[in-house]
PDB file of C-alpha atoms in Angstrom:
ATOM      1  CA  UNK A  18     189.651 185.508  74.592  1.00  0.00           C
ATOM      2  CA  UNK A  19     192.233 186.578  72.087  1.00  0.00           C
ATOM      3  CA  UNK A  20     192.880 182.243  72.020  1.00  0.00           C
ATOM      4  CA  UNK A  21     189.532 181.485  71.127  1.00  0.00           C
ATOM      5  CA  UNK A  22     189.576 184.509  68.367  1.00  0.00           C
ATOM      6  CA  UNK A  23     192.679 183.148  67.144  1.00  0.00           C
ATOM      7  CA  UNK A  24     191.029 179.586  67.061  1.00  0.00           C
ATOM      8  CA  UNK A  25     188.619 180.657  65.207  1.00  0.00           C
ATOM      9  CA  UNK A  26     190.656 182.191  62.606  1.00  0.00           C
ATOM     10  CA  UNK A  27     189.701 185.472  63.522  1.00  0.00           C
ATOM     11  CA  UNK A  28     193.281 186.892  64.480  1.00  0.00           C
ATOM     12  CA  UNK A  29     196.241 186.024  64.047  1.00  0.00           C
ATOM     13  CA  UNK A  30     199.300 186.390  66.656  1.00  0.00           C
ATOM     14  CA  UNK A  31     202.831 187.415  65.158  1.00  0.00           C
ATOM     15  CA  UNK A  32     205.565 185.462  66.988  1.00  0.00           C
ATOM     16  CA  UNK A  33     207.903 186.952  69.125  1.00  0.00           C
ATOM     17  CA  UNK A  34     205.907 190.167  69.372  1.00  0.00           C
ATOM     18  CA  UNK A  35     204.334 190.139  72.424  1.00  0.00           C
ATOM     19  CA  UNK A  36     200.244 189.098  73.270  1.00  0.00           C
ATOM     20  CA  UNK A  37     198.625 192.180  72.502  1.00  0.00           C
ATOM     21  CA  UNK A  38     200.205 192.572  68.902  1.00  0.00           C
ATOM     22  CA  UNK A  39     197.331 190.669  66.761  1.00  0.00           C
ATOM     23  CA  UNK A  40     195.962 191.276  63.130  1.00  0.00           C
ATOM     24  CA  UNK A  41     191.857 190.985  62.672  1.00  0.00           C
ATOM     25  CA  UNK A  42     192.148 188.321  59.589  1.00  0.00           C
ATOM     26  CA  UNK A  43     188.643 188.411  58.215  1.00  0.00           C
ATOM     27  CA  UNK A  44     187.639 191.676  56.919  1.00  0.00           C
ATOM     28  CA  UNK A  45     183.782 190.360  56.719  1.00  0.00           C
ATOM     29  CA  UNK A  46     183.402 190.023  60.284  1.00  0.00           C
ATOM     30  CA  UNK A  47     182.666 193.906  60.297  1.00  0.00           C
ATOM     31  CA  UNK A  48     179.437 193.196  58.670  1.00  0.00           C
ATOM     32  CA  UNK A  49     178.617 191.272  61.704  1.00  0.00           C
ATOM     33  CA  UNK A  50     178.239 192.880  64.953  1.00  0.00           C
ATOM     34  CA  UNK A  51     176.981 196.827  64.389  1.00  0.00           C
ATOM     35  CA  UNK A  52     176.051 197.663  68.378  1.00  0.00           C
ATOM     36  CA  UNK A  53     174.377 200.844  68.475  1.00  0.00           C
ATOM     37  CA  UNK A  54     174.573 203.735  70.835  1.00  0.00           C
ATOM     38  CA  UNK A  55     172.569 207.309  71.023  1.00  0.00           C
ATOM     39  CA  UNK A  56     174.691 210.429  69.771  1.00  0.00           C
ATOM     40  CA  UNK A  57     172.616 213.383  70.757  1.00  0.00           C
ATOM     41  CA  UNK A  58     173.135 216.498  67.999  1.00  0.00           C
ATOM     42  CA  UNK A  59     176.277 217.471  69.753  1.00  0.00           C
ATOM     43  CA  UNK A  60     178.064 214.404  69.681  1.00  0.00           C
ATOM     44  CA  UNK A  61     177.157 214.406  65.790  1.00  0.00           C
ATOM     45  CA  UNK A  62     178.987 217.431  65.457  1.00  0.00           C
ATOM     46  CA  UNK A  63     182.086 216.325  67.366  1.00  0.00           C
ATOM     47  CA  UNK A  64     182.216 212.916  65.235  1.00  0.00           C
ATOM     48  CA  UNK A  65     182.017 215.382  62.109  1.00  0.00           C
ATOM     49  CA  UNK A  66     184.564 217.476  63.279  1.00  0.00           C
ATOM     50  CA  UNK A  67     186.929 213.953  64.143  1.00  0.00           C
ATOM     51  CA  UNK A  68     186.097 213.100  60.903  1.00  0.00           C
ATOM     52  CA  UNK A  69     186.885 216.221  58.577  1.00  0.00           C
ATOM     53  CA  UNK A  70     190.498 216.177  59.777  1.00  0.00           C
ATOM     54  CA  UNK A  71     191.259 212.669  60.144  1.00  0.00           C
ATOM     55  CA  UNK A  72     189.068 211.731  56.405  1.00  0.00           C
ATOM     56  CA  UNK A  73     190.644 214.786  54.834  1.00  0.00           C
ATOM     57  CA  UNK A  74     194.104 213.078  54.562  1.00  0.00           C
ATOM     58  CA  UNK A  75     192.479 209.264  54.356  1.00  0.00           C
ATOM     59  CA  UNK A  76     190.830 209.940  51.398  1.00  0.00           C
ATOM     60  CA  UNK A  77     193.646 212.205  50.031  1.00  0.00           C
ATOM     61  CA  UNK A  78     196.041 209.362  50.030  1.00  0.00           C
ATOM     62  CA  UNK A  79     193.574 206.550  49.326  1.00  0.00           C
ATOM     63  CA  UNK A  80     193.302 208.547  45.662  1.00  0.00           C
ATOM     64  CA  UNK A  81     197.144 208.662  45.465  1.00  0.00           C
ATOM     65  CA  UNK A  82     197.672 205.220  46.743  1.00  0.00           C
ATOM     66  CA  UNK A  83     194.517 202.844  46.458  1.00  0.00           C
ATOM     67  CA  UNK A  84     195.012 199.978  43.883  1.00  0.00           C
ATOM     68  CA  UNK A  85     192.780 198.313  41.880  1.00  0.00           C
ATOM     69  CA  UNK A  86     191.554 196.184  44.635  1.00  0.00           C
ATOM     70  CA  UNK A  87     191.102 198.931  46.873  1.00  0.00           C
ATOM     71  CA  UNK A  88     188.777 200.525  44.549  1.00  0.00           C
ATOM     72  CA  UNK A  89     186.870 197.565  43.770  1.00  0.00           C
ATOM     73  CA  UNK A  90     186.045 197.221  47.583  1.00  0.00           C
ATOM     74  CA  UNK A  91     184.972 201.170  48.047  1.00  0.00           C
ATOM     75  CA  UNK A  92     182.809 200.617  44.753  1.00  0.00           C
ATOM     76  CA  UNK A  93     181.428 197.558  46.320  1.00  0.00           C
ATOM     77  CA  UNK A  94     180.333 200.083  49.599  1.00  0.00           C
ATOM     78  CA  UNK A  95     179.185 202.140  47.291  1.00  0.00           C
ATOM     79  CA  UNK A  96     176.987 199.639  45.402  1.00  0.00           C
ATOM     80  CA  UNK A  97     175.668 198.456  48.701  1.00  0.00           C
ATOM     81  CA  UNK A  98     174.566 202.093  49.602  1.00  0.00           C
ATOM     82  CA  UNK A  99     172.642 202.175  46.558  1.00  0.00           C
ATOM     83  CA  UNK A 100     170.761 198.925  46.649  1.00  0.00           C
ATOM     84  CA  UNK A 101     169.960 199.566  50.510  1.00  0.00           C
ATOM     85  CA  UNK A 102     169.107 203.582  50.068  1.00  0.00           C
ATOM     86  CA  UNK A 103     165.836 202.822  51.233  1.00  0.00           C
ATOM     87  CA  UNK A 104     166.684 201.007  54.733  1.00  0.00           C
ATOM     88  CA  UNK A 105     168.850 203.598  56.740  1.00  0.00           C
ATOM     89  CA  UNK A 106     170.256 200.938  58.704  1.00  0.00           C
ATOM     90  CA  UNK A 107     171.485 198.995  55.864  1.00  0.00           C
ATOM     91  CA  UNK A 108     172.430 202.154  54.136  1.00  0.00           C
ATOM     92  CA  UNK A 109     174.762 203.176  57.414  1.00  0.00           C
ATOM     93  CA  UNK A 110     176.296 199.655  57.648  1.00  0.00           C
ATOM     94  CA  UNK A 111     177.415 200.091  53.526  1.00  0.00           C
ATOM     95  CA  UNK A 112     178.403 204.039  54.692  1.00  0.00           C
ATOM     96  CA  UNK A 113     180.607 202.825  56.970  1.00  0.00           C
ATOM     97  CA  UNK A 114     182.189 200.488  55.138  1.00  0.00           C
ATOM     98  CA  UNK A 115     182.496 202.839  52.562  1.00  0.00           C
ATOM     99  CA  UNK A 116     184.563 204.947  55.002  1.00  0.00           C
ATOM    100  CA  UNK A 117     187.019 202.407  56.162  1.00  0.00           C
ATOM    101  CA  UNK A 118     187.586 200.992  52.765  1.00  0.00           C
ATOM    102  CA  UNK A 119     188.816 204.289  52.517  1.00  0.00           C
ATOM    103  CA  UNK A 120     190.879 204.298  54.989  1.00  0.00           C
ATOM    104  CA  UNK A 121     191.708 201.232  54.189  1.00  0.00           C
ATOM    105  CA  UNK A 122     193.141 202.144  50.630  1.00  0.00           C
ATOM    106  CA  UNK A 123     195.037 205.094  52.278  1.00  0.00           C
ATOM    107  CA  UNK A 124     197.668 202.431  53.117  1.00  0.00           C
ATOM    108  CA  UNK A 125     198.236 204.265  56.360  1.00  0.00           C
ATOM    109  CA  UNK A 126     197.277 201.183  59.078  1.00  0.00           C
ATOM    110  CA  UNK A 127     196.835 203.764  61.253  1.00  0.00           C
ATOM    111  CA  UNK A 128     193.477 205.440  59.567  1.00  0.00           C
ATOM    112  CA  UNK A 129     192.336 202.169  59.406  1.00  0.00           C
ATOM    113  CA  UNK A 130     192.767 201.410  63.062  1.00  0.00           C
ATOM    114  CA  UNK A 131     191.087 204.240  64.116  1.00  0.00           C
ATOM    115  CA  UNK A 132     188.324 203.430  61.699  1.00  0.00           C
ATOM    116  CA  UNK A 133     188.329 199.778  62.981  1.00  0.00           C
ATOM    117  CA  UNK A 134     188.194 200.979  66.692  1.00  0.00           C
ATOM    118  CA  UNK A 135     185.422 204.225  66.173  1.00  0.00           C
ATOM    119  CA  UNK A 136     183.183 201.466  64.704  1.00  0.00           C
ATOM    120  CA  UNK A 137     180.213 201.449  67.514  1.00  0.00           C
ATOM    121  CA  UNK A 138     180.329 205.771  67.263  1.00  0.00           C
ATOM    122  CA  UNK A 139     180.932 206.080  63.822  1.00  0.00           C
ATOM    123  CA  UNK A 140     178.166 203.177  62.694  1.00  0.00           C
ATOM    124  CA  UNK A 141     175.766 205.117  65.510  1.00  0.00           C
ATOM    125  CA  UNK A 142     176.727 208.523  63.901  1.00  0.00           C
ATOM    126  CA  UNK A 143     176.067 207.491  60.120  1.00  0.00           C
ATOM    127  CA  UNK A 144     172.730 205.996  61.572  1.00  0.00           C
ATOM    128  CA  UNK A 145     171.448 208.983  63.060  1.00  0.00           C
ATOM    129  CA  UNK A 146     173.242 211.398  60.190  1.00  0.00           C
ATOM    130  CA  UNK A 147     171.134 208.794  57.094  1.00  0.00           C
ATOM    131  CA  UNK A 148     167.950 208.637  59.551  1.00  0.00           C
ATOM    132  CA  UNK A 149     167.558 212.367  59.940  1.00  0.00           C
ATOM    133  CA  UNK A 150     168.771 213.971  56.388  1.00  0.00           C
ATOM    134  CA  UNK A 151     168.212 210.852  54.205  1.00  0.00           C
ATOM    135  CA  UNK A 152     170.190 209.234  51.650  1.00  0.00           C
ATOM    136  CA  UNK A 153     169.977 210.904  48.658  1.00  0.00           C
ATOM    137  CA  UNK A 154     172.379 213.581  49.155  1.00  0.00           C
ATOM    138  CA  UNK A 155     174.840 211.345  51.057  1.00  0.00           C
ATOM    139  CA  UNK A 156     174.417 209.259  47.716  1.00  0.00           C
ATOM    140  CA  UNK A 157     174.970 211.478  45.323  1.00  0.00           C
ATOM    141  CA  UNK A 158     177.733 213.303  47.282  1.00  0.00           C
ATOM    142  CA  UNK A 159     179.454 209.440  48.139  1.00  0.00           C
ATOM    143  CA  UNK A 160     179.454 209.298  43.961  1.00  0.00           C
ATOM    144  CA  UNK A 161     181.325 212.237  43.611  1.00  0.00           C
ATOM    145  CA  UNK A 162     184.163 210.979  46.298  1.00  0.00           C
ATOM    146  CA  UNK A 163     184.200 207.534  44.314  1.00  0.00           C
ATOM    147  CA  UNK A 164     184.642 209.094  40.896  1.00  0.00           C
ATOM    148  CA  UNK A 165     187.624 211.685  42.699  1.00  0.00           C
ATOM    149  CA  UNK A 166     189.189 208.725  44.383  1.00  0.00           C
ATOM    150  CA  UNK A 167     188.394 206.384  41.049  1.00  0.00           C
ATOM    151  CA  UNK A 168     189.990 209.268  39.060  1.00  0.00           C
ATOM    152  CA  UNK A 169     193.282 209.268  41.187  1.00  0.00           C
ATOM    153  CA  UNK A 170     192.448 212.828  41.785  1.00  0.00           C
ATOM    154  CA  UNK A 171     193.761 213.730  45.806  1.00  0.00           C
ATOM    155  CA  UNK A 172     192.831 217.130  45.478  1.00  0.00           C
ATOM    156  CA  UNK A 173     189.115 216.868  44.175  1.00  0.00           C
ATOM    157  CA  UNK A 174     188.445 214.392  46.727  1.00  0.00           C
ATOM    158  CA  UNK A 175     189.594 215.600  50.042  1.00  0.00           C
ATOM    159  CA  UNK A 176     187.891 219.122  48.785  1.00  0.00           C
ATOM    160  CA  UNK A 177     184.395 217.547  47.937  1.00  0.00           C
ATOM    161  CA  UNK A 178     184.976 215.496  51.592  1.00  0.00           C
ATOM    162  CA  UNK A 179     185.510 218.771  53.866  1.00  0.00           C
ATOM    163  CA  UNK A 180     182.396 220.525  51.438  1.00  0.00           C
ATOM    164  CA  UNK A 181     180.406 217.441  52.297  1.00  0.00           C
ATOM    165  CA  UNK A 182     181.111 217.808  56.218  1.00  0.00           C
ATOM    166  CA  UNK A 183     180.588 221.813  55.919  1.00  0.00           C
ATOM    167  CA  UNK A 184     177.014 221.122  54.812  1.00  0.00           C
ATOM    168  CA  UNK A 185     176.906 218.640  57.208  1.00  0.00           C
ATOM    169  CA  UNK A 186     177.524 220.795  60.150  1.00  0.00           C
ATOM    170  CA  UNK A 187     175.882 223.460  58.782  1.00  0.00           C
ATOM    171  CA  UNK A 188     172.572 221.932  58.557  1.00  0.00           C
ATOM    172  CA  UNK A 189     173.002 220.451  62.158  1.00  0.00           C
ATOM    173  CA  UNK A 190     173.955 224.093  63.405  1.00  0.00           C
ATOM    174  CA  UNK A 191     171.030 225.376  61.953  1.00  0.00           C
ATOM    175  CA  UNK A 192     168.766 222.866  63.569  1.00  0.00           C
TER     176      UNK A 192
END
């Protein structure tokens, strides 16, 4: 499999490093495969918890360390969110990306990874999170971590992030 992915020009294989060390090459392919599964109101909770401390330092150092490009490809989740606000399912696939462009400019491979592998519960979990409470708070709130991030502001953003996943919980808790 990883032969055929590699064929494709999918992965790549770094010599001398053994079979299982590969890079994913084409960052679009993410768009391309969002399998679904059901997270019932507890799983959302857990995935919020997961994602309040691993997001809280992500986002922290994406504002300290994202570069120019690395902004222009969170604005470009962003801008995606907007134009699909009305079509949760587009709306979670932008969210997501949103997230791991994030991680992404944290320069920590490891966020990424983990945001790379969660795909299929974190995709399923902004799904059900952007069905159930809609998109206009998550937009305006996903504005506010742009501008903190945009700003090169660590501080602002990782607050505004764990105030964002209070709510969050909050309003599932209260369900």
């Amino acid at each position: 499999a990883i032969q055929k992915l590699k064929a494709l020009g999918v992965l790549t294989a770094r010599q001398g490093q053994g079979p299982n060390h590969v890079i994913a090459r084409n960052e679009d392919l993410i768009d391309s495969f969002f399998p679904v599964i059901y997270l019932d109101k507890n799983h959302i909770i857990e995935v919020l918890e997961f994602r309040r401390t691993i997001e809280s330092e992500s986002i922290r150092l994406a504002s300290i360390r994202g570069n120019e490009e690395d902004i222009r490809r969170i604005k470009r989740a962003l801008d995606n969110m907007v134009k699909n606000r009305r079509d949760y399912k587009k709306y979670s696939i932008a969210d997501y990306q949103f997230h791991l462009n994030i991680a992404r400019a944290s320069n920590n491979s490891i966020f990424y990874r983990v945001m790379l592998r969660l795909k299929v519960i974190l995709y399923s979990h902004f799904e059900e999170m952007n069905k159930n409470l809609g998109p206009e708070l998550s937009l305006e709130n996903h504005k506010k971590l742009f501008d903190a991030i945009n700003n090169h502001n660590p501080k602002l953003a990782a607050f505004l992030l764990d105030k964002i996943i209070e709510l969050s919980l909050k309003k599932l808790k209260s369900e």
